[in-house]
Amino acid sequence: MTMNAGWYLRRLSRMGPREVGGRAVDAVRRRRWRSARPDCPSVTGARFTAVLPARAIAAVSPDAAKRLVAEADRLMEGHAEFFGVARHDLADPDWWCDPKTGRRAPWGYAFDVPYRDEDAVGDIKQIWEPSRHQYLTVLAAAYALTGNERYAERVAQHLRSWWTANPPLRGVHWISGIELGIRLLSWVWIRRLLDGWPGAAGLFEDNPVARNQIWHHQRWLAAFPSRGSSANNHVIAEAAGQFAAACAFGWFPSSARWRADALRSLERHLRSNTFPSGLNRELATEYHGLVLELGLAAVAEADAAGVPVPASVRLVLLRMTDALAAVVDNRLRPPRQGDADDGHGLVVDGTGTDRWASLLATGDAVFGRRAWWPVVTGTDVRTPLLAALIRPYAKNGTVTRPSSRPAQFADAGMTILRTPGETGEIWCRCDGGPHGFLSISAHAHADALSVEVRHDGVDVLADPGTFCYHGQPEWRQYFRSTLGHNTLELAGADQSVSGGPFLWTRHARSRVLVADTSDAGAVRWCAEHDGYEPSVHRRRVELTAAAKELRVVDEVRGDRRAVRLAFHLGPAITADLVENRAVLTWTRDGEDRSAELDLPGQLTWRAHRGETNPPLGWYSAGFGRKEPTTTLVGTGFADGAQGFTTVLRFHG
């Protein structure tokens, strides 16, 4: 999608004077760089010393190694999938082609490429993702585990191909700092995992083409950091990649400065992007995972290189890990909140490895698990490798960690209601937090007061997800809309006002009134928001363990206005709706499960499934993927006379 003049004015209105000034400097520098592309400084005696300890590979479990090698063999055959699109050309990839649309991105000076215009470029996410080179870290890990040189040779072939096809500042792969940062992190790990292969030094430190690419990547990141209202997860990826490369590839005259500047940026932005409770301020769970992965990878490079790291960096990562352990359900699934684009900071493992279990396993190895943490039974390759590099967290009497599992995250406005016990758990996330992060809240959804309910890890009342970013504005709008969440829409409007696909010009303000999780028998939550001024939407939620019942009461205070109340069912749920009662059925671990959903009788209820004009009744399990699911929508009027009561009762 292209951006018109109105979008630029709206975007400008969300910037402060300092950010505007910084972006003006960036614009001047881009014009100057068009004709001024210096060569990498000459380097003599470059060596790579940030190798893995010998014990690291031996600590990888046979099961995790087997999964990784199987994935590597699929990649060797050219097979991969990115965002729901199967690719069979990865044996010899076209770095500029989008397989979804068949379009090739245009050649030219990087900052001239209209990457947001799918008609001109194709789906930019499809083009960018393979060039993060995270699939090459998998191949490099397969070499490290097996010693089979065919994996290393394929990695070398692809890196040389990419470096030739993408000279500095030419084309789509030199546009976005997050791409450069993650790519640098991949290159560091590729070199580390290929250590011992006779061609490793010739591919990297003894290769002037590789040194030129590494130097230009770091020069770019030093010149064009994400600024102001855009300083979200992108700036952390930029800093982590810059820091990792400056530690592991510290061969250049500017390396010490780049390393120091990147560490300062990383420390500052890890703190600013994270609530004191440990949750990510973007309130988009997958970005919590991305930032945590990036932070852990950066600390690994610091410890490998003997670079001191401020204590605040490790403390933020510790709190992020404890927060993750607190919010996951009994199947180790975290909330599905806000945007999600399947982005990873560091990929080593094969498919089938649980991302969240892997992060908790790493947290256990680095920080030590608390007694209340959920048990992690799976294994992965990345954890023992990171644990071999990161020095164990030094217990400090001034650092207090939760002694029991937190249920309330007041700064983030998140409350987790759950029934006691590990089996048959009813898990409910209640959202009364801020509308995203920074002035544009780029990755927020209009989901104030929404609930997300699972039974034994199965989505019953589901957050539908994200599906897409660019190129399909009607789908982007739907998946981030109020109607696209389990909450109440008033007068046909979203609670917050969108100014573009990553821009909100008005933010609903929520406040939590009650969050009582002290009584295991019945836990309660109540919040309200002002997104429908002058009307106010207030919601009360109560979960009763003995009755296996969740009660939701919605009130609208203000003038009589049209209302739509939506409940999105998970893709495993079958619904039989009769008037205002729905019988829900599903299967879990071979057992039939069921529940009843009694809906407010004042509203007229209809089931929607897989509709496209406009979109309604969809679930996105991952970026680029969607499937039909059932959405129950009640329509009517709110006049403040009484609340709308919904009761969900689970059987068995």
Coordinates of N, CA and C in Angstrom, one line a residue, residues 15 17 31 64 78 91 153 161 173 194 203 262 297 325 356 397 479 492 536 541 584 595 615 617 638 652:
M15 N 5.0 13.2 15.8 CA 6.4 13.3 16.1 C 6.6 14.6 16.9
P17 N 9.5 17.6 18.1 CA 10.5 18.4 17.4 C 11.9 17.7 17.3
R31 N 20.5 11.5 0.8 CA 20.8 12.2 -0.4 C 22.3 12.2 -0.7
A64 N 16.5 -32.9 20.1 CA 16.6 -31.6 19.5 C 17.5 -31.6 18.3
G78 N 15.8 -27.5 -0.8 CA 15.2 -26.3 -1.4 C 13.8 -26.0 -0.8
A91 N 17.2 -24.0 -2.8 CA 18.5 -24.5 -3.1 C 19.3 -23.4 -3.8
E153 N 29.0 -25.9 3.1 CA 29.2 -25.5 1.7 C 28.0 -24.8 1.1
S161 N 26.4 -15.7 -2.8 CA 25.3 -15.3 -3.8 C 24.6 -14.0 -3.3
H173 N 17.0 -4.7 0.3 CA 17.6 -5.3 1.5 C 18.4 -4.3 2.3
L194 N 30.1 -22.4 12.2 CA 30.9 -23.0 11.1 C 32.4 -23.1 11.6
L203 N 35.6 -17.6 4.2 CA 34.2 -17.1 4.0 C 34.0 -15.7 4.7
A262 N 26.1 1.1 20.5 CA 25.1 0.1 20.4 C 24.7 -0.4 21.8
A297 N 20.6 -12.8 23.0 CA 21.7 -12.9 22.1 C 22.8 -11.9 22.2
A325 N 6.9 -16.5 32.1 CA 6.5 -17.7 32.8 C 5.2 -17.5 33.5
W356 N 8.2 -20.7 23.0 CA 8.1 -20.2 24.4 C 8.7 -21.2 25.4
G397 N 21.0 -9.6 46.3 CA 20.0 -9.4 47.3 C 19.0 -8.2 47.1
F479 N -8.4 -7.2 11.2 CA -7.7 -8.0 12.3 C -7.2 -7.1 13.4
G492 N -20.7 1.6 15.5 CA -20.0 1.2 14.3 C -18.6 1.7 14.2
V536 N -19.1 5.7 28.0 CA -18.0 4.9 28.7 C -18.5 3.4 28.6
V541 N -15.7 -9.1 34.8 CA -15.5 -10.5 34.5 C -15.3 -11.2 35.8
L584 N -21.0 -25.2 22.4 CA -19.7 -25.3 21.9 C -19.1 -26.7 22.1
A595 N -19.1 -26.9 26.0 CA -19.4 -25.7 26.9 C -20.7 -25.1 26.4
P615 N -14.7 -8.6 5.7 CA -14.2 -9.7 6.5 C -14.8 -9.9 7.9
G617 N -15.2 -13.4 10.8 CA -15.2 -14.8 11.1 C -13.9 -15.5 10.6
A638 N -27.6 0.1 23.1 CA -27.2 0.3 24.6 C -27.8 1.6 25.0
G652 N -17.8 -31.0 32.4 CA -16.8 -32.1 32.6 C -15.5 -31.6 33.4

